[in-house]
mmCIF file with all atom_site columns, C-alpha atoms in Angstrom:
data_model
loop_
_atom_site.group_PDB
_atom_site.id
_atom_site.type_symbol
_atom_site.label_atom_id
_atom_site.label_alt_id
_atom_site.label_comp_id
_atom_site.label_asym_id
_atom_site.label_entity_id
_atom_site.label_seq_id
_atom_site.pdbx_PDB_ins_code
_atom_site.Cartn_x
_atom_site.Cartn_y
_atom_site.Cartn_z
_atom_site.occupancy
_atom_site.B_iso_or_equiv
_atom_site.pdbx_formal_charge
_atom_site.auth_seq_id
_atom_site.auth_comp_id
_atom_site.auth_asym_id
_atom_site.auth_atom_id
_atom_site.pdbx_PDB_model_num
ATOM 1   C CA . MET A 1 1   ? -95.631  36.293 -16.742 1.00 0.00 ? 1   MET A CA 1
ATOM 2   C CA . GLN A 1 2   ? -96.521  35.022 -21.135 1.00 0.00 ? 2   GLN A CA 1
ATOM 3   C CA . GLN A 1 3   ? -100.120 33.525 -21.975 1.00 0.00 ? 3   GLN A CA 1
ATOM 4   C CA . SER A 1 4   ? -99.903  29.893 -23.217 1.00 0.00 ? 4   SER A CA 1
ATOM 5   C CA . GLY A 1 5   ? -102.391 28.558 -26.112 1.00 0.00 ? 5   GLY A CA 1
ATOM 6   C CA . ALA A 1 6   ? -104.995 25.964 -25.477 1.00 0.00 ? 6   ALA A CA 1
ATOM 7   C CA . GLN A 1 7   ? -102.624 23.542 -26.880 1.00 0.00 ? 7   GLN A CA 1
ATOM 8   C CA . ASP A 1 8   ? -100.117 23.679 -24.426 1.00 0.00 ? 8   ASP A CA 1
ATOM 9   C CA . ARG A 1 9   ? -102.329 24.102 -21.315 1.00 0.00 ? 9   ARG A CA 1
ATOM 10  C CA . TYR A 1 10  ? -104.879 21.299 -21.826 1.00 0.00 ? 10  TYR A CA 1
ATOM 11  C CA . ARG A 1 11  ? -103.223 18.148 -21.590 1.00 0.00 ? 11  ARG A CA 1
ATOM 12  C CA . LEU A 1 12  ? -104.386 14.212 -22.239 1.00 0.00 ? 12  LEU A CA 1
ATOM 13  C CA . ARG A 1 13  ? -101.505 11.551 -20.141 1.00 0.00 ? 13  ARG A CA 1
ATOM 14  C CA . LEU A 1 14  ? -98.943  14.162 -19.898 1.00 0.00 ? 14  LEU A CA 1
ATOM 15  C CA . HIS A 1 15  ? -99.124  14.575 -23.404 1.00 0.00 ? 15  HIS A CA 1
ATOM 16  C CA . ARG A 1 16  ? -99.885  17.991 -24.826 1.00 0.00 ? 16  ARG A CA 1
ATOM 17  C CA . ALA A 1 17  ? -102.715 18.474 -26.291 1.00 0.00 ? 17  ALA A CA 1
ATOM 18  C CA . ARG A 1 18  ? -101.588 18.803 -30.007 1.00 0.00 ? 18  ARG A CA 1
ATOM 19  C CA . SER A 1 19  ? -98.987  16.186 -28.831 1.00 0.00 ? 19  SER A CA 1
ATOM 20  C CA . VAL A 1 20  ? -101.464 13.296 -28.264 1.00 0.00 ? 20  VAL A CA 1
ATOM 21  C CA . VAL A 1 21  ? -102.074 10.367 -29.760 1.00 0.00 ? 21  VAL A CA 1
ATOM 22  C CA . LEU A 1 22  ? -105.632 9.525  -29.433 1.00 0.00 ? 22  LEU A CA 1
ATOM 23  C CA . THR A 1 23  ? -106.782 5.943  -28.744 1.00 0.00 ? 23  THR A CA 1
ATOM 24  C CA . ASN A 1 24  ? -110.069 4.173  -30.834 1.00 0.00 ? 24  ASN A CA 1
ATOM 25  C CA . ASP A 1 25  ? -112.352 4.338  -27.800 1.00 0.00 ? 25  ASP A CA 1
ATOM 26  C CA . GLU A 1 26  ? -111.076 7.951  -26.848 1.00 0.00 ? 26  GLU A CA 1
ATOM 27  C CA . LEU A 1 27  ? -111.664 9.033  -30.638 1.00 0.00 ? 27  LEU A CA 1
ATOM 28  C CA . VAL A 1 28  ? -115.123 7.577  -30.173 1.00 0.00 ? 28  VAL A CA 1
ATOM 29  C CA . GLU A 1 29  ? -115.944 9.367  -27.599 1.00 0.00 ? 29  GLU A CA 1
ATOM 30  C CA . MET A 1 30  ? -114.886 12.540 -29.032 1.00 0.00 ? 30  MET A CA 1
ATOM 31  C CA . ARG A 1 31  ? -115.917 12.367 -32.290 1.00 0.00 ? 31  ARG A CA 1
ATOM 32  C CA . ALA A 1 32  ? -119.066 11.229 -30.557 1.00 0.00 ? 32  ALA A CA 1
ATOM 33  C CA . ALA A 1 33  ? -119.154 14.863 -28.762 1.00 0.00 ? 33  ALA A CA 1
ATOM 34  C CA . GLN A 1 34  ? -118.379 16.945 -31.708 1.00 0.00 ? 34  GLN A CA 1
ATOM 35  C CA . ARG A 1 35  ? -121.083 15.484 -33.302 1.00 0.00 ? 35  ARG A CA 1
ATOM 36  C CA . THR A 1 36  ? -123.322 15.480 -30.566 1.00 0.00 ? 36  THR A CA 1
ATOM 37  C CA . PHE A 1 37  ? -122.767 19.178 -29.049 1.00 0.00 ? 37  PHE A CA 1
ATOM 38  C CA . GLU A 1 38  ? -121.224 20.792 -31.833 1.00 0.00 ? 38  GLU A CA 1
ATOM 39  C CA . GLY A 1 39  ? -122.673 19.511 -34.517 1.00 0.00 ? 39  GLY A CA 1
ATOM 40  C CA . ALA A 1 40  ? -125.910 19.790 -32.914 1.00 0.00 ? 40  ALA A CA 1
ATOM 41  C CA . TYR A 1 41  ? -125.664 24.279 -33.028 1.00 0.00 ? 41  TYR A CA 1
ATOM 42  C CA . ILE A 1 42  ? -124.154 24.583 -36.098 1.00 0.00 ? 42  ILE A CA 1
ATOM 43  C CA . ARG A 1 43  ? -127.109 22.352 -37.947 1.00 0.00 ? 43  ARG A CA 1
ATOM 44  C CA . THR A 1 44  ? -129.772 24.770 -35.542 1.00 0.00 ? 44  THR A CA 1
ATOM 45  C CA . ALA A 1 45  ? -127.503 27.987 -36.799 1.00 0.00 ? 45  ALA A CA 1
ATOM 46  C CA . LEU A 1 46  ? -127.690 27.146 -40.154 1.00 0.00 ? 46  LEU A CA 1
ATOM 47  C CA . GLY A 1 47  ? -130.492 25.946 -40.343 1.00 0.00 ? 47  GLY A CA 1
ATOM 48  C CA . GLN A 1 48  ? -131.580 30.344 -38.650 1.00 0.00 ? 48  GLN A CA 1
ATOM 49  C CA . PHE A 1 49  ? -129.822 31.158 -41.111 1.00 0.00 ? 49  PHE A CA 1
ATOM 50  C CA . SER A 1 50  ? -131.241 29.050 -43.667 1.00 0.00 ? 50  SER A CA 1
ATOM 51  C CA . PHE A 1 51  ? -134.480 30.342 -42.318 1.00 0.00 ? 51  PHE A CA 1
ATOM 52  C CA . SER A 1 52  ? -134.179 33.596 -42.853 1.00 0.00 ? 52  SER A CA 1
ATOM 53  C CA . LEU A 1 53  ? -132.785 33.791 -46.509 1.00 0.00 ? 53  LEU A CA 1
ATOM 54  C CA . ILE A 1 54  ? -135.789 32.206 -46.954 1.00 0.00 ? 54  ILE A CA 1
ATOM 55  C CA . ILE A 1 55  ? -138.133 35.266 -45.853 1.00 0.00 ? 55  ILE A CA 1
ATOM 56  C CA . LEU A 1 56  ? -135.797 37.921 -46.924 1.00 0.00 ? 56  LEU A CA 1
ATOM 57  C CA . LYS A 1 57  ? -136.332 36.076 -50.866 1.00 0.00 ? 57  LYS A CA 1
ATOM 58  C CA . ILE A 1 58  ? -140.101 35.704 -50.430 1.00 0.00 ? 58  ILE A CA 1
ATOM 59  C CA . PHE A 1 59  ? -142.038 37.744 -48.766 1.00 0.00 ? 59  PHE A CA 1
ATOM 60  C CA . THR A 1 60  ? -141.945 41.490 -49.498 1.00 0.00 ? 60  THR A CA 1
ATOM 61  C CA . ALA A 1 61  ? -140.596 44.090 -47.748 1.00 0.00 ? 61  ALA A CA 1
ATOM 62  C CA . GLU A 1 62  ? -142.802 44.451 -43.960 1.00 0.00 ? 62  GLU A CA 1
ATOM 63  C CA . PHE A 1 63  ? -141.346 41.852 -43.091 1.00 0.00 ? 63  PHE A CA 1
ATOM 64  C CA . TYR A 1 64  ? -137.373 42.287 -42.997 1.00 0.00 ? 64  TYR A CA 1
ATOM 65  C CA . SER A 1 65  ? -137.212 42.866 -39.639 1.00 0.00 ? 65  SER A CA 1
ATOM 66  C CA . ILE A 1 66  ? -139.090 39.432 -39.421 1.00 0.00 ? 66  ILE A CA 1
ATOM 67  C CA . GLY A 1 67  ? -136.135 37.247 -41.630 1.00 0.00 ? 67  GLY A CA 1
ATOM 68  C CA . ALA A 1 68  ? -133.515 39.571 -39.785 1.00 0.00 ? 68  ALA A CA 1
ATOM 69  C CA . LEU A 1 69  ? -134.304 38.520 -36.554 1.00 0.00 ? 69  LEU A CA 1
ATOM 70  C CA . PHE A 1 70  ? -134.017 34.866 -37.509 1.00 0.00 ? 70  PHE A CA 1
ATOM 71  C CA . ALA A 1 71  ? -130.711 35.727 -39.144 1.00 0.00 ? 71  ALA A CA 1
ATOM 72  C CA . ILE A 1 72  ? -129.700 37.153 -35.582 1.00 0.00 ? 72  ILE A CA 1
ATOM 73  C CA . TYR A 1 73  ? -130.625 33.971 -33.099 1.00 0.00 ? 73  TYR A CA 1
ATOM 74  C CA . GLY A 1 74  ? -128.343 32.066 -35.785 1.00 0.00 ? 74  GLY A CA 1
ATOM 75  C CA . ALA A 1 75  ? -125.595 34.243 -35.117 1.00 0.00 ? 75  ALA A CA 1
ATOM 76  C CA . GLY A 1 76  ? -126.645 33.791 -31.376 1.00 0.00 ? 76  GLY A CA 1
ATOM 77  C CA . ILE A 1 77  ? -126.719 30.133 -31.354 1.00 0.00 ? 77  ILE A CA 1
ATOM 78  C CA . LEU A 1 78  ? -123.182 30.650 -33.033 1.00 0.00 ? 78  LEU A CA 1
ATOM 79  C CA . LEU A 1 79  ? -121.398 31.923 -30.269 1.00 0.00 ? 79  LEU A CA 1
ATOM 80  C CA . ILE A 1 80  ? -122.847 30.114 -28.273 1.00 0.00 ? 80  ILE A CA 1
ATOM 81  C CA . SER A 1 81  ? -121.954 26.872 -30.083 1.00 0.00 ? 81  SER A CA 1
ATOM 82  C CA . ILE A 1 82  ? -117.850 28.191 -29.380 1.00 0.00 ? 82  ILE A CA 1
ATOM 83  C CA . LEU A 1 83  ? -118.987 28.500 -25.628 1.00 0.00 ? 83  LEU A CA 1
ATOM 84  C CA . ARG A 1 84  ? -120.089 24.875 -25.783 1.00 0.00 ? 84  ARG A CA 1
ATOM 85  C CA . ARG A 1 85  ? -116.653 24.259 -27.101 1.00 0.00 ? 85  ARG A CA 1
ATOM 86  C CA . GLN A 1 86  ? -114.780 26.149 -24.640 1.00 0.00 ? 86  GLN A CA 1
ATOM 87  C CA . GLN A 1 87  ? -116.056 23.610 -22.548 1.00 0.00 ? 87  GLN A CA 1
ATOM 88  C CA . GLY A 1 88  ? -115.924 20.086 -24.759 1.00 0.00 ? 88  GLY A CA 1
ATOM 89  C CA . ASN A 1 89  ? -111.920 20.627 -24.376 1.00 0.00 ? 89  ASN A CA 1
ATOM 90  C CA . ARG A 1 90  ? -112.039 21.249 -21.083 1.00 0.00 ? 90  ARG A CA 1
ATOM 91  C CA . GLN A 1 91  ? -114.108 18.113 -19.684 1.00 0.00 ? 91  GLN A CA 1
ATOM 92  C CA . PHE A 1 92  ? -111.895 16.175 -22.293 1.00 0.00 ? 92  PHE A CA 1
ATOM 93  C CA . PHE A 1 93  ? -108.336 17.387 -21.003 1.00 0.00 ? 93  PHE A CA 1
ATOM 94  C CA . SER A 1 94  ? -106.951 17.647 -18.354 1.00 0.00 ? 94  SER A CA 1
ATOM 95  C CA . GLU A 1 95  ? -105.617 21.308 -17.334 1.00 0.00 ? 95  GLU A CA 1
ATOM 96  C CA . ILE A 1 96  ? -102.367 21.914 -15.802 1.00 0.00 ? 96  ILE A CA 1
ATOM 97  C CA . GLY A 1 97  ? -102.800 24.256 -12.933 1.00 0.00 ? 97  GLY A CA 1
ATOM 98  C CA . GLU A 1 98  ? -100.814 27.032 -11.614 1.00 0.00 ? 98  GLU A CA 1
ATOM 99  C CA . ASP A 1 99  ? -98.955  24.888 -9.200  1.00 0.00 ? 99  ASP A CA 1
ATOM 100 C CA . GLY A 1 100 ? -97.779  22.198 -12.286 1.00 0.00 ? 100 GLY A CA 1
ATOM 101 C CA . LEU A 1 101 ? -100.642 19.328 -11.533 1.00 0.00 ? 101 LEU A CA 1
ATOM 102 C CA . HIS A 1 102 ? -103.937 18.210 -13.561 1.00 0.00 ? 102 HIS A CA 1
ATOM 103 C CA . LYS A 1 103 ? -107.664 19.128 -12.961 1.00 0.00 ? 103 LYS A CA 1
ATOM 104 C CA . LYS A 1 104 ? -109.874 17.219 -14.806 1.00 0.00 ? 104 LYS A CA 1
ATOM 105 C CA . LYS A 1 105 ? -113.653 18.473 -13.378 1.00 0.00 ? 105 LYS A CA 1
ATOM 106 C CA . PHE A 1 106 ? -116.626 17.490 -14.881 1.00 0.00 ? 106 PHE A CA 1
ATOM 107 C CA . ARG A 1 107 ? -119.310 20.213 -15.400 1.00 0.00 ? 107 ARG A CA 1
ATOM 108 C CA . THR A 1 108 ? -122.163 20.099 -17.714 1.00 0.00 ? 108 THR A CA 1
ATOM 109 C CA . SER A 1 109 ? -123.368 22.484 -19.614 1.00 0.00 ? 109 SER A CA 1
ATOM 110 C CA . GLY A 1 110 ? -125.747 24.190 -17.555 1.00 0.00 ? 110 GLY A CA 1
ATOM 111 C CA . ASN A 1 111 ? -124.948 28.099 -18.102 1.00 0.00 ? 111 ASN A CA 1
ATOM 112 C CA . VAL A 1 112 ? -124.821 26.628 -22.189 1.00 0.00 ? 112 VAL A CA 1
ATOM 113 C CA . VAL A 1 113 ? -128.267 25.713 -21.451 1.00 0.00 ? 113 VAL A CA 1
ATOM 114 C CA . VAL A 1 114 ? -129.577 29.186 -19.556 1.00 0.00 ? 114 VAL A CA 1
ATOM 115 C CA . VAL A 1 115 ? -127.503 31.280 -22.149 1.00 0.00 ? 115 VAL A CA 1
ATOM 116 C CA . LEU A 1 116 ? -129.455 29.538 -25.158 1.00 0.00 ? 116 LEU A CA 1
ATOM 117 C CA . THR A 1 117 ? -133.065 29.748 -23.251 1.00 0.00 ? 117 THR A CA 1
ATOM 118 C CA . ALA A 1 118 ? -132.364 32.934 -22.267 1.00 0.00 ? 118 ALA A CA 1
ATOM 119 C CA . LEU A 1 119 ? -131.334 34.579 -26.375 1.00 0.00 ? 119 LEU A CA 1
ATOM 120 C CA . SER A 1 120 ? -133.850 31.470 -27.690 1.00 0.00 ? 120 SER A CA 1
ATOM 121 C CA . MET A 1 121 ? -136.636 33.809 -25.343 1.00 0.00 ? 121 MET A CA 1
ATOM 122 C CA . ALA A 1 122 ? -136.000 36.924 -26.201 1.00 0.00 ? 122 ALA A CA 1
ATOM 123 C CA . ALA A 1 123 ? -136.358 35.689 -29.564 1.00 0.00 ? 123 ALA A CA 1
ATOM 124 C CA . TYR A 1 124 ? -139.760 34.812 -29.804 1.00 0.00 ? 124 TYR A CA 1
ATOM 125 C CA . GLY A 1 125 ? -141.020 37.428 -28.199 1.00 0.00 ? 125 GLY A CA 1
ATOM 126 C CA . CYS A 1 126 ? -139.007 39.696 -30.171 1.00 0.00 ? 126 CYS A CA 1
ATOM 127 C CA . LEU A 1 127 ? -141.149 37.390 -32.937 1.00 0.00 ? 127 LEU A CA 1
ATOM 128 C CA . LEU A 1 128 ? -143.677 37.580 -31.139 1.00 0.00 ? 128 LEU A CA 1
ATOM 129 C CA . GLY A 1 129 ? -144.264 41.516 -30.764 1.00 0.00 ? 129 GLY A CA 1
ATOM 130 C CA . LEU A 1 130 ? -143.406 41.408 -34.132 1.00 0.00 ? 130 LEU A CA 1
ATOM 131 C CA . THR A 1 131 ? -145.934 39.704 -35.568 1.00 0.00 ? 131 THR A CA 1
ATOM 132 C CA . LEU A 1 132 ? -147.823 41.718 -33.408 1.00 0.00 ? 132 LEU A CA 1
ATOM 133 C CA . ARG A 1 133 ? -146.873 44.190 -35.488 1.00 0.00 ? 133 ARG A CA 1
ATOM 134 C CA . LEU A 1 134 ? -148.016 43.627 -38.442 1.00 0.00 ? 134 LEU A CA 1
ATOM 135 C CA . GLY A 1 135 ? -150.970 42.999 -38.206 1.00 0.00 ? 135 GLY A CA 1
ATOM 136 C CA . ASN A 1 136 ? -151.680 45.910 -37.002 1.00 0.00 ? 136 ASN A CA 1
ATOM 137 C CA . ALA A 1 137 ? -150.514 47.253 -40.515 1.00 0.00 ? 137 ALA A CA 1
#
């Protein structure tokens, strides 16, 4: 069985996602969701990357592990933004099930929040450990 892409699988008003013409209200809603959810994660990831570059450029070699930690944290947030984008597409468009019927189910972003919380707690735990190790050196 051949897998179809997301553009063929998602539909809005019986049109495939790649050929749908959005109304002004739908366009505003979609842009607002992208700006709020996707943009926030991307801006946060870029901020973490920028901060890691500042640490790597300004401070001495003993701080490199902290700069690397912020770079890894930014990459993790970037991956989470991809997950959030996939969920956003599922919320706006309806998906055709195996029985040929449209199914549209609203899901909160709770699982993304849980993953982001776990990533943040791990990153800040590592940051605390690295900071305490700096004090002993």
